[in-house]
mmCIF file of C-alpha atoms in Angstrom:
data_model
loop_
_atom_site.group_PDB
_atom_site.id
_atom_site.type_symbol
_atom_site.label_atom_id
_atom_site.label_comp_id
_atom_site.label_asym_id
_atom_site.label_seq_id
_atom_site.Cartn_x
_atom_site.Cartn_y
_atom_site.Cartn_z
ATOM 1 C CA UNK A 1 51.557 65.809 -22.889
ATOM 2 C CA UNK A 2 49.728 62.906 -22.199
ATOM 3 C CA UNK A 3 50.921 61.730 -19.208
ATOM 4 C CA UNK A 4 48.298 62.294 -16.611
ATOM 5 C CA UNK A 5 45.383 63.845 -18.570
ATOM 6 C CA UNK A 6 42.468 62.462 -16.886
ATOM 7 C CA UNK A 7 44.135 64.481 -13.249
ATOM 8 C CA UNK A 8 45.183 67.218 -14.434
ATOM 9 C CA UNK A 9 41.812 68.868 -14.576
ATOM 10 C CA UNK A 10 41.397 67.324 -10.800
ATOM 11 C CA UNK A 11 44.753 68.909 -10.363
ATOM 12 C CA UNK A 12 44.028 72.364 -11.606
ATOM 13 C CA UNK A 13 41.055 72.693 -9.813
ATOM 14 C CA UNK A 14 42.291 71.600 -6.612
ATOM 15 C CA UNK A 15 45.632 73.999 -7.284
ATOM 16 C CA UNK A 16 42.717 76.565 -7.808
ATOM 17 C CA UNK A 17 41.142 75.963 -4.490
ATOM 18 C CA UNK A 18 41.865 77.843 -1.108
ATOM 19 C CA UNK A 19 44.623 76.298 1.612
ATOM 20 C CA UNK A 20 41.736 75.392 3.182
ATOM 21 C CA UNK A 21 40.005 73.455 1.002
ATOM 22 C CA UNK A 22 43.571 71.614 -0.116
ATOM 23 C CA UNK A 23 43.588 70.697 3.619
ATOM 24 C CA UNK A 24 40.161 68.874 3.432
ATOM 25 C CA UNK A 25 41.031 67.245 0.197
ATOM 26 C CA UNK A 26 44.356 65.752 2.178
ATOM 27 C CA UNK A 27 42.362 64.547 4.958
ATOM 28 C CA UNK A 28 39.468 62.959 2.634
ATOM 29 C CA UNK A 29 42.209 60.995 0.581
ATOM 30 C CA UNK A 30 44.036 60.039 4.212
ATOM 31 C CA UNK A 31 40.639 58.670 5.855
ATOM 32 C CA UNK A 32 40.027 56.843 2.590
ATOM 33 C CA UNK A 33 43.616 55.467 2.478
ATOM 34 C CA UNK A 34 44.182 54.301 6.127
ATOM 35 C CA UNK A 35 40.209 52.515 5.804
ATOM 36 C CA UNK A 36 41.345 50.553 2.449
ATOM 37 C CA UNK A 37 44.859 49.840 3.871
ATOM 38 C CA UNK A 38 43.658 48.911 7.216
ATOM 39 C CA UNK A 39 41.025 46.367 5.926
ATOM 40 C CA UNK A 40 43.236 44.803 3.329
ATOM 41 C CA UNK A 41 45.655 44.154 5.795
ATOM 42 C CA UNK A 42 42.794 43.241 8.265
ATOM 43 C CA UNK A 43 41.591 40.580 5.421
ATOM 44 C CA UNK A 44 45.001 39.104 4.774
ATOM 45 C CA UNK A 45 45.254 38.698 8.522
ATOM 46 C CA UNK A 46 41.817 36.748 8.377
ATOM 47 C CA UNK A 47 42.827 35.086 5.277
ATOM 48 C CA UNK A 48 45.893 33.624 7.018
ATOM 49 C CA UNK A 49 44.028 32.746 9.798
ATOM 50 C CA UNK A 50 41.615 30.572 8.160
ATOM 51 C CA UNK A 51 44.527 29.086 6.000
ATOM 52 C CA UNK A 52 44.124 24.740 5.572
ATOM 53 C CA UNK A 53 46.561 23.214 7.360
ATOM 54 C CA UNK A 54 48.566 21.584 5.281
ATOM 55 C CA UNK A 55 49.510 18.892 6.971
ATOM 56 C CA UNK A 56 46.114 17.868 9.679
ATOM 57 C CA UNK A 57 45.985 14.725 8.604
ATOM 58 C CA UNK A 58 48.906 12.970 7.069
ATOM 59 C CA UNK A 59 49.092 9.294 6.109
ATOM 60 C CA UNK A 60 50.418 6.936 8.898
ATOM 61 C CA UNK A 61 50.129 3.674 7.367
ATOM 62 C CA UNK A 62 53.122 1.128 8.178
ATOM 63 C CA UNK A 63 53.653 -1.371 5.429
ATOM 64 C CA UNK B 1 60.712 -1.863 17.030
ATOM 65 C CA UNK B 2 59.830 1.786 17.059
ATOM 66 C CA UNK B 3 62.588 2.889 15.019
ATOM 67 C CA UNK B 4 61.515 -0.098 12.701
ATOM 68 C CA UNK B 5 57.789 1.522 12.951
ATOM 69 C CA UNK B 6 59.080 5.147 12.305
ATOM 70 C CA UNK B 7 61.051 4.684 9.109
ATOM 71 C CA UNK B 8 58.823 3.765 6.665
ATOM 72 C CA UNK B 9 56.629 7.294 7.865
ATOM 73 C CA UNK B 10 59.646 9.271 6.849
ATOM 74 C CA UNK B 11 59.496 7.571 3.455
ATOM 75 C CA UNK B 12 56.176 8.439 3.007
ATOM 76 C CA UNK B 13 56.713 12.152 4.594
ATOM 77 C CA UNK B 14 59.189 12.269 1.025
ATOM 78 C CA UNK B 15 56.672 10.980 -1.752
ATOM 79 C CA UNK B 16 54.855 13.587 -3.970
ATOM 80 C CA UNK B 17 52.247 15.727 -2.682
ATOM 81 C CA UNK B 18 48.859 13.977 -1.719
ATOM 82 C CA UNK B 19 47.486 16.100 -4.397
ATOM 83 C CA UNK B 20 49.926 15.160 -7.632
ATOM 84 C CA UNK B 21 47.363 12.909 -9.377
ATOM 85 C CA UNK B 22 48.246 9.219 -10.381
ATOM 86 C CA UNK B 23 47.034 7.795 -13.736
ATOM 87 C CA UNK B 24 43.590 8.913 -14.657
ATOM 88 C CA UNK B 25 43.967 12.152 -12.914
ATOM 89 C CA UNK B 26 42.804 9.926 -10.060
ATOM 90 C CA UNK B 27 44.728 10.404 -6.828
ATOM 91 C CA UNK B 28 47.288 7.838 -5.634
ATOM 92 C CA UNK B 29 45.773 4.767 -4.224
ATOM 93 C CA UNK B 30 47.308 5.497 -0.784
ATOM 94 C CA UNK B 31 45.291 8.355 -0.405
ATOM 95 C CA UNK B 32 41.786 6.889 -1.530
ATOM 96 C CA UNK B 33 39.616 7.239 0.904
ATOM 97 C CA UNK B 34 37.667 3.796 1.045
ATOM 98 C CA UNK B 35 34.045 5.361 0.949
ATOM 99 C CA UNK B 36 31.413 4.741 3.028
ATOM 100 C CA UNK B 37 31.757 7.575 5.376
ATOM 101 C CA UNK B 38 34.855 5.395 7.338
ATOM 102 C CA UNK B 39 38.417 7.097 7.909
ATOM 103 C CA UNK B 40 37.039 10.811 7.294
ATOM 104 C CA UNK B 41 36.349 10.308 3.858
ATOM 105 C CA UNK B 42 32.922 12.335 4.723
ATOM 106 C CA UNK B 43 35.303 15.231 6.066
ATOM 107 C CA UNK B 44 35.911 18.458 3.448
ATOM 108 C CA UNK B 45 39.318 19.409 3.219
ATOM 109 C CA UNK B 46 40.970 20.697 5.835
ATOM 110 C CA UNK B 47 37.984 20.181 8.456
ATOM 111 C CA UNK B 48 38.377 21.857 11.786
ATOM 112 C CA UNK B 49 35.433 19.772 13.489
ATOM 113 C CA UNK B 50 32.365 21.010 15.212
ATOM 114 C CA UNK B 51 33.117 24.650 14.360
ATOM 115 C CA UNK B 52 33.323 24.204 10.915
ATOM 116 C CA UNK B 53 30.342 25.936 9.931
ATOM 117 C CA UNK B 54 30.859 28.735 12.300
ATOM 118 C CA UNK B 55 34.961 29.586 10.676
ATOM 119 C CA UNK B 56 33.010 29.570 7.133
ATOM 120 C CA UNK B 57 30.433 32.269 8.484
ATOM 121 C CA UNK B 58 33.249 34.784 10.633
ATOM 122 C CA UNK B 59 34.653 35.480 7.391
ATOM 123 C CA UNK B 60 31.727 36.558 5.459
ATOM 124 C CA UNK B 61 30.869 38.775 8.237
ATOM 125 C CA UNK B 62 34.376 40.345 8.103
ATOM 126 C CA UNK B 63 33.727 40.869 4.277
ATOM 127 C CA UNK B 64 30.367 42.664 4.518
ATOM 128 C CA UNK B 65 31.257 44.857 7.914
ATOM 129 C CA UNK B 66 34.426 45.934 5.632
ATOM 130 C CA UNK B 67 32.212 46.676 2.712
ATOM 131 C CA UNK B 68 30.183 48.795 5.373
ATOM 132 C CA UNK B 69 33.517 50.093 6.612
ATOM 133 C CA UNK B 70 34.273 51.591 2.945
ATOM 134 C CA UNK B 71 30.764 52.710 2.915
ATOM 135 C CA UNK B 72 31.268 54.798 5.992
ATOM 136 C CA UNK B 73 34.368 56.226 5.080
ATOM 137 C CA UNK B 74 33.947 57.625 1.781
ATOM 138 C CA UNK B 75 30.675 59.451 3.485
ATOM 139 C CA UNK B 76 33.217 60.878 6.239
ATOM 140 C CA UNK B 77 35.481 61.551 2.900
ATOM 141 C CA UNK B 78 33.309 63.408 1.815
ATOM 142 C CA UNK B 79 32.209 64.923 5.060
ATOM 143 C CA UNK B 80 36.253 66.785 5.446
ATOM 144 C CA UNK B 81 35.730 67.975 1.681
ATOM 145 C CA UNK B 82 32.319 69.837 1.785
ATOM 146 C CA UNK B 83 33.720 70.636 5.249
ATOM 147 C CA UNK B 84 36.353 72.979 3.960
ATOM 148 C CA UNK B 85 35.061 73.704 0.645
ATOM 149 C CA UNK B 86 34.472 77.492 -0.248
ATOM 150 C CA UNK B 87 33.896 79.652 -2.714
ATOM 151 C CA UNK B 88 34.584 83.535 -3.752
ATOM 152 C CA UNK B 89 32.772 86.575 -2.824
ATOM 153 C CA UNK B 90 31.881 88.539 -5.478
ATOM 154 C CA UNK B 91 31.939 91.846 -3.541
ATOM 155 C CA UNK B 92 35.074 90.624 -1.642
ATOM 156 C CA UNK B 93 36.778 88.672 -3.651
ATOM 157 C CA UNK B 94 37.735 86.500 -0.797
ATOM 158 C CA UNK B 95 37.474 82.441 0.043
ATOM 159 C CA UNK B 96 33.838 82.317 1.733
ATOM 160 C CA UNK B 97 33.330 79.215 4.193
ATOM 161 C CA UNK B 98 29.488 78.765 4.819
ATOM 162 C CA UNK B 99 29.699 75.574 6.728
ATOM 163 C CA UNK B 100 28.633 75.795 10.450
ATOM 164 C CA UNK B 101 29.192 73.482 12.939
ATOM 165 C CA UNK B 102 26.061 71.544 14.205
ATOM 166 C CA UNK B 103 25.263 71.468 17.966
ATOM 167 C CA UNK B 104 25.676 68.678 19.344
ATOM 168 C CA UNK B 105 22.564 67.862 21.931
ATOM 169 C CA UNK B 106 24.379 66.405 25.021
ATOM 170 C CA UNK B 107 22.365 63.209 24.927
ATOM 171 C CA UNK B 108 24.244 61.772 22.575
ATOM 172 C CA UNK B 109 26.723 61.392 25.018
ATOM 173 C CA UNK B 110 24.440 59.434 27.309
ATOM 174 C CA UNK B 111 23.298 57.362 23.860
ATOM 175 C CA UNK B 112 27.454 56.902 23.168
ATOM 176 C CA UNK B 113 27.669 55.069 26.654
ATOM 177 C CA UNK B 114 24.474 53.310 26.317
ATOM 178 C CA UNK B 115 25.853 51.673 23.475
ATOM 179 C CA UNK B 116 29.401 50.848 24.729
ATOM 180 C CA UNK B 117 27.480 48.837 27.571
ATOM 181 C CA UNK B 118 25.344 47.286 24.556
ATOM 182 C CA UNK B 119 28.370 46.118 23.725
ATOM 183 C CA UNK B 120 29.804 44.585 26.510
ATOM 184 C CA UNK B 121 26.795 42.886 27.427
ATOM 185 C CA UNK B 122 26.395 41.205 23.733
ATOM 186 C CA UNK B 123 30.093 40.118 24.860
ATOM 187 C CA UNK B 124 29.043 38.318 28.125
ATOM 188 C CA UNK B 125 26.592 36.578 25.712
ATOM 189 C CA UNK B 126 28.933 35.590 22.886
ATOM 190 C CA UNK B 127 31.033 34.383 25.908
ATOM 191 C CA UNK B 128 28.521 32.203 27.338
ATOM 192 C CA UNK B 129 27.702 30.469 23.852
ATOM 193 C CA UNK B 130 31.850 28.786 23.965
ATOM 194 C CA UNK B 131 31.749 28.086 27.564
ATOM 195 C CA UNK B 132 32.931 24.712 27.585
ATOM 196 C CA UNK B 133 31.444 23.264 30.289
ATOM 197 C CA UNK B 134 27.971 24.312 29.078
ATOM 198 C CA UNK B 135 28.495 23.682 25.729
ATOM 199 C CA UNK B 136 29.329 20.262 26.354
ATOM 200 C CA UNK B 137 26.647 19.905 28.055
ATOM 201 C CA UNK B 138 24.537 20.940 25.123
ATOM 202 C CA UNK B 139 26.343 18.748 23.133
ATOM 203 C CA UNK B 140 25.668 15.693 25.327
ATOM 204 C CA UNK B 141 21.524 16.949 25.177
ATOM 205 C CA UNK B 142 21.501 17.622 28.793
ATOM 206 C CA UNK B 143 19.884 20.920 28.615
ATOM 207 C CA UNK B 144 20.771 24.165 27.386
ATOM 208 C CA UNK B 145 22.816 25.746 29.402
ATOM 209 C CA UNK B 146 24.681 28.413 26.946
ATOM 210 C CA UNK B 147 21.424 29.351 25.744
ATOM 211 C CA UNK B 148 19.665 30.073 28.516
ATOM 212 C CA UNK B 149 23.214 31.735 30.297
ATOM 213 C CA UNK B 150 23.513 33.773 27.220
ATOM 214 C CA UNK B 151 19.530 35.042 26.664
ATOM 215 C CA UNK B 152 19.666 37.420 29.326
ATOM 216 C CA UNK B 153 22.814 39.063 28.087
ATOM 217 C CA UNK B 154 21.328 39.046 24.441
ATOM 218 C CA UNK B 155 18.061 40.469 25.608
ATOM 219 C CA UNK B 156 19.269 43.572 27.738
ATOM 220 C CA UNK B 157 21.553 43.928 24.157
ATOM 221 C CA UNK B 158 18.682 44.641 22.505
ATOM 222 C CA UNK B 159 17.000 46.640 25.225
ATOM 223 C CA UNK B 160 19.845 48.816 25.311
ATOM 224 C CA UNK B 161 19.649 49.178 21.169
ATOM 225 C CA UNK B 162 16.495 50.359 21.415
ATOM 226 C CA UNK B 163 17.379 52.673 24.281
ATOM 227 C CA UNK B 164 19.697 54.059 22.076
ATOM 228 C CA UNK B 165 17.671 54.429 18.793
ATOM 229 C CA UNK B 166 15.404 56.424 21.358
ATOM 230 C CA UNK B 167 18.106 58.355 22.300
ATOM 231 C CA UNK B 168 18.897 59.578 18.388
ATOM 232 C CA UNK B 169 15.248 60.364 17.629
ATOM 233 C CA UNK B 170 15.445 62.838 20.742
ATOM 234 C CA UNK B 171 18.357 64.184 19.543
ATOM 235 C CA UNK B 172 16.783 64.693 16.236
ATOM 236 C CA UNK B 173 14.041 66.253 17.759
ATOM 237 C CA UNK B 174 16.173 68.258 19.903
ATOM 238 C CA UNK B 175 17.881 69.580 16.779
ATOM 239 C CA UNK B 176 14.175 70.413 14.993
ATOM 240 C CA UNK B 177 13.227 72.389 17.546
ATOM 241 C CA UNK B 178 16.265 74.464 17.091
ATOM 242 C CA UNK B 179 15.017 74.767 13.341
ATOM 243 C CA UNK B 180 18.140 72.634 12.102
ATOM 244 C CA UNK B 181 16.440 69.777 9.803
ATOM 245 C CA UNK B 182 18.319 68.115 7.434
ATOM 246 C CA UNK B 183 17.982 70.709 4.618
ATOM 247 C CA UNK B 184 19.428 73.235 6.910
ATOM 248 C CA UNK B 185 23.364 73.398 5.742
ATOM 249 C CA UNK B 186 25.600 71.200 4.534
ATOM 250 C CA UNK B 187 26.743 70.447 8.439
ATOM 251 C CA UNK B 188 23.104 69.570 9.364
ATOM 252 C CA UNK B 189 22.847 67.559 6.139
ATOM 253 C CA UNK B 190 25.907 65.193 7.247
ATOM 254 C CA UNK B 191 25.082 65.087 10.780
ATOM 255 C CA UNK B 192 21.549 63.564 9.545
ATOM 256 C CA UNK B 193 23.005 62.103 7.178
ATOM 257 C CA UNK B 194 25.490 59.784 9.169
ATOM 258 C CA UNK B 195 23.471 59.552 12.107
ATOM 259 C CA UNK B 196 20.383 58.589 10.173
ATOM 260 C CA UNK B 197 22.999 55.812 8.584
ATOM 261 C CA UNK B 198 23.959 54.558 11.477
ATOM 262 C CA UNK B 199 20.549 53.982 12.914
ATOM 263 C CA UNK B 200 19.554 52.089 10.374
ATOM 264 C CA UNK B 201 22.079 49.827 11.152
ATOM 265 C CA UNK B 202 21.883 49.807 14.557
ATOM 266 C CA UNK B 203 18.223 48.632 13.747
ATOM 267 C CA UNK B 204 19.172 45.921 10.923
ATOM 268 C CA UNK B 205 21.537 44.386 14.312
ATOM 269 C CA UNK B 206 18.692 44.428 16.358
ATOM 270 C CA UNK B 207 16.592 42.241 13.388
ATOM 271 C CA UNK B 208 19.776 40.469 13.728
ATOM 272 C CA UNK B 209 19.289 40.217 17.807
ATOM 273 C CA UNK B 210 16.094 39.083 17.411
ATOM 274 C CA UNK B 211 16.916 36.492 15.242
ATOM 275 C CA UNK B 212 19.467 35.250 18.122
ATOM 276 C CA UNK B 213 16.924 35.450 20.327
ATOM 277 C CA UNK B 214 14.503 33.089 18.789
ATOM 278 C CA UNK B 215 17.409 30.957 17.612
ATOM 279 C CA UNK B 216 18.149 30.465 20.908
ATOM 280 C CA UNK B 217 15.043 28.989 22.008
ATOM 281 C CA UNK B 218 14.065 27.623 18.155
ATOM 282 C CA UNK B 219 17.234 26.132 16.496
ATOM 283 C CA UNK B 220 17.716 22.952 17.050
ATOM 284 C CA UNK B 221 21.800 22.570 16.567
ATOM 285 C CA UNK B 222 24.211 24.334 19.051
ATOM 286 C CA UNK B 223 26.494 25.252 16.048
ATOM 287 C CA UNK B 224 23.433 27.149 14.554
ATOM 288 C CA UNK B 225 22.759 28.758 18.015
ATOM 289 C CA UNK B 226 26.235 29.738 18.695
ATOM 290 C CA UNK B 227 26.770 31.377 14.795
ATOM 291 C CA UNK B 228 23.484 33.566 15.642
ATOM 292 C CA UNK B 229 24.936 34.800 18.894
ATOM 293 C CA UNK B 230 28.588 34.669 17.516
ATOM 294 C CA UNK B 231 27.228 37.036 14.468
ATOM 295 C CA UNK B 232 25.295 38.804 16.158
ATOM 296 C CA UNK B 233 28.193 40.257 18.149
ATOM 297 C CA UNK B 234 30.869 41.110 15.622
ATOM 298 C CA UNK B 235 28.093 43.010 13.645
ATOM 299 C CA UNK B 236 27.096 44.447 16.848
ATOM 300 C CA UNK B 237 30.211 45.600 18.054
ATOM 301 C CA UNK B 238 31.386 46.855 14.533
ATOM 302 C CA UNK B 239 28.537 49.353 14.942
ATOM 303 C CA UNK B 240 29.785 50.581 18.601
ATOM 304 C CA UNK B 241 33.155 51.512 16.875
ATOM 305 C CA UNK B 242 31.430 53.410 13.691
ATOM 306 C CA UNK B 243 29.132 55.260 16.121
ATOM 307 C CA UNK B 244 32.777 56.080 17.945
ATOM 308 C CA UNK B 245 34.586 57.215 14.865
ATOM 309 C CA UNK B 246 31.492 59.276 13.849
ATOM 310 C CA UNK B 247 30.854 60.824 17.543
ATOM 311 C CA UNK B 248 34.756 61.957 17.573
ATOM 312 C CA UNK B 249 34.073 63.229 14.176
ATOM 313 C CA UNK B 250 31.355 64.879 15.448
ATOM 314 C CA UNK B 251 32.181 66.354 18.412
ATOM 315 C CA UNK B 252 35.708 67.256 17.910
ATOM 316 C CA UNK B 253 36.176 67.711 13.533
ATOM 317 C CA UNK B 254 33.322 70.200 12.966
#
């Protein structure tokens, strides 16, 4: 019983709504999942970019 | 001799991290730097030279144009659900859809291209700031020639922004005299809406322009003139591609 409570009121009323609407609903939650997806992989992509390198300058001295 | 030179490099290649800290939490003594600005002990971390400042600012950009990006989207979100949202006739009983479709005034396709050449000119410019040959010849104080290659390019940028932002307000006006103001529907409301948006924008990149311009002239350090121009251009082409998604949205998802 309470598994999911705060959707199933989302989930009623969308079950209520015509094919139609359902279909906008699909798209709305696809454009907002490609943009999020895209830009997180977008910003790991940056992320590594910019990475230090870990090894620019290493220590040459000769004893 | 070499081989005599080379081992004790490998040894060192083997010791603990540069970072493990000796006693006192201090670092070990072969990597203290000996102060005084000698041996790159003025360097941060991981410097990448003259561009440093310019690889700290790319990223902040990225962050805020993909805040914007999130912006736009949840407005086009939103756009697909009031879109296809309906509700039931009373004398019917049936789904009614009262969204209709805005027409589009054809310049907008003449502001779409205006913009796409906006954007490849601010290219040319961002180009012309990391020639090398000119930029080392700003760095050596013999002129500037990346500035004054790249202040033409910048210039008709901004010409062709506000050619564009002219465009829009006569497609708004276009639309007014049709008796479709914001208030109309929902479909006028979200055309306004997002165009409106993006305008603003487009005019915020143009402050932006501006600023590039003057730099250009004004600032005395190449880095500083080559981040305006460089910043310019990734905020300025970000806005070509949202006026893209929003024109196919537009045109083709009404």
């Amino acid at each position: 019983m309470a598994y999911a409570q705060g959707c199933s009121q989302c989930r009623d009323n969308v079950n209520a709504a015509s094919p139609k609407t359902q279909q906008g609903y699909r798209r709305a939650i696809g454009v907002m999942l490609v943009m999020g997806c895209g830009l997180f992989l977008a910003g790991l992509l940056v992320a590594k970019g910019y990475r230090k390198p870990s090894s620019s300058r290493q220590d040459i001295s000769i004893n | 001799m070499s081989i005599a030179a080379r081992t004790p490099v490998e040894t060192e290649h083997k010791s603990p991290s540069p970072r493990t800290p000796d006693i006192g939490g201090r670092p070990p003594i072969r990597h203290r730097t000996g102060g005084g600005g000698g041996g790159g002990d003025n360097e941060p971390d991981g410097g990448r030279g003259p561009q440093e400042r310019l690889y700290r600012y790319r990223p902040g950009m990225f962050f805020f144009l993909a805040a914007d990006a999130m912006f736009f989207s949840a407005l086009v979100a939103s756009f697909f659900v009031l879109q296809s949202s309906t509700h039931i006739d009373p004398r019917t009983q049936q789904f009614v859809n009262t969204w209709h479709a805005v027409p589009l005034p054809r310049i907008l396709w003449w502001n779409t291209l205006v913009l796409m050449l906006s954007s490849v000119s601010m290219e040319l410019a961002r180009r012309h700031m990391f020639r090398e040959v000119d930029v080392m010849d700003e760095w050596l104080g013999l002129g500037k020639p990346a500035a004054r290659r790249a202040f033409p390019w910048v210039t008709l940028t901004f010409l062709l922004g506000v050619a564009f932002l002219t465009g829009q307000w006569i497609a708004w006006r276009e639309l007014q005299a049709r008796h479709l103001i914001f208030a109309s529907n929902q479909s006028s409301h979200f055309f306004y809406l997002l165009t409106g948006l993006h305008a603003v924008h487009v005019l915020m990149g143009m402050v932006g322009l501006l600023a590039a311009l003057i730099g250009l002239y004004a600032a005395a350090r190449l880095e500083t003139r080559q981040i305006l121009v460089d910043l310019s251009a990734w905020y300025w082409h970000a806005m070509g591609i949202f006026w893209i998604f929003f024109f196919v949205l537009l045109v083709w998802f009404q």
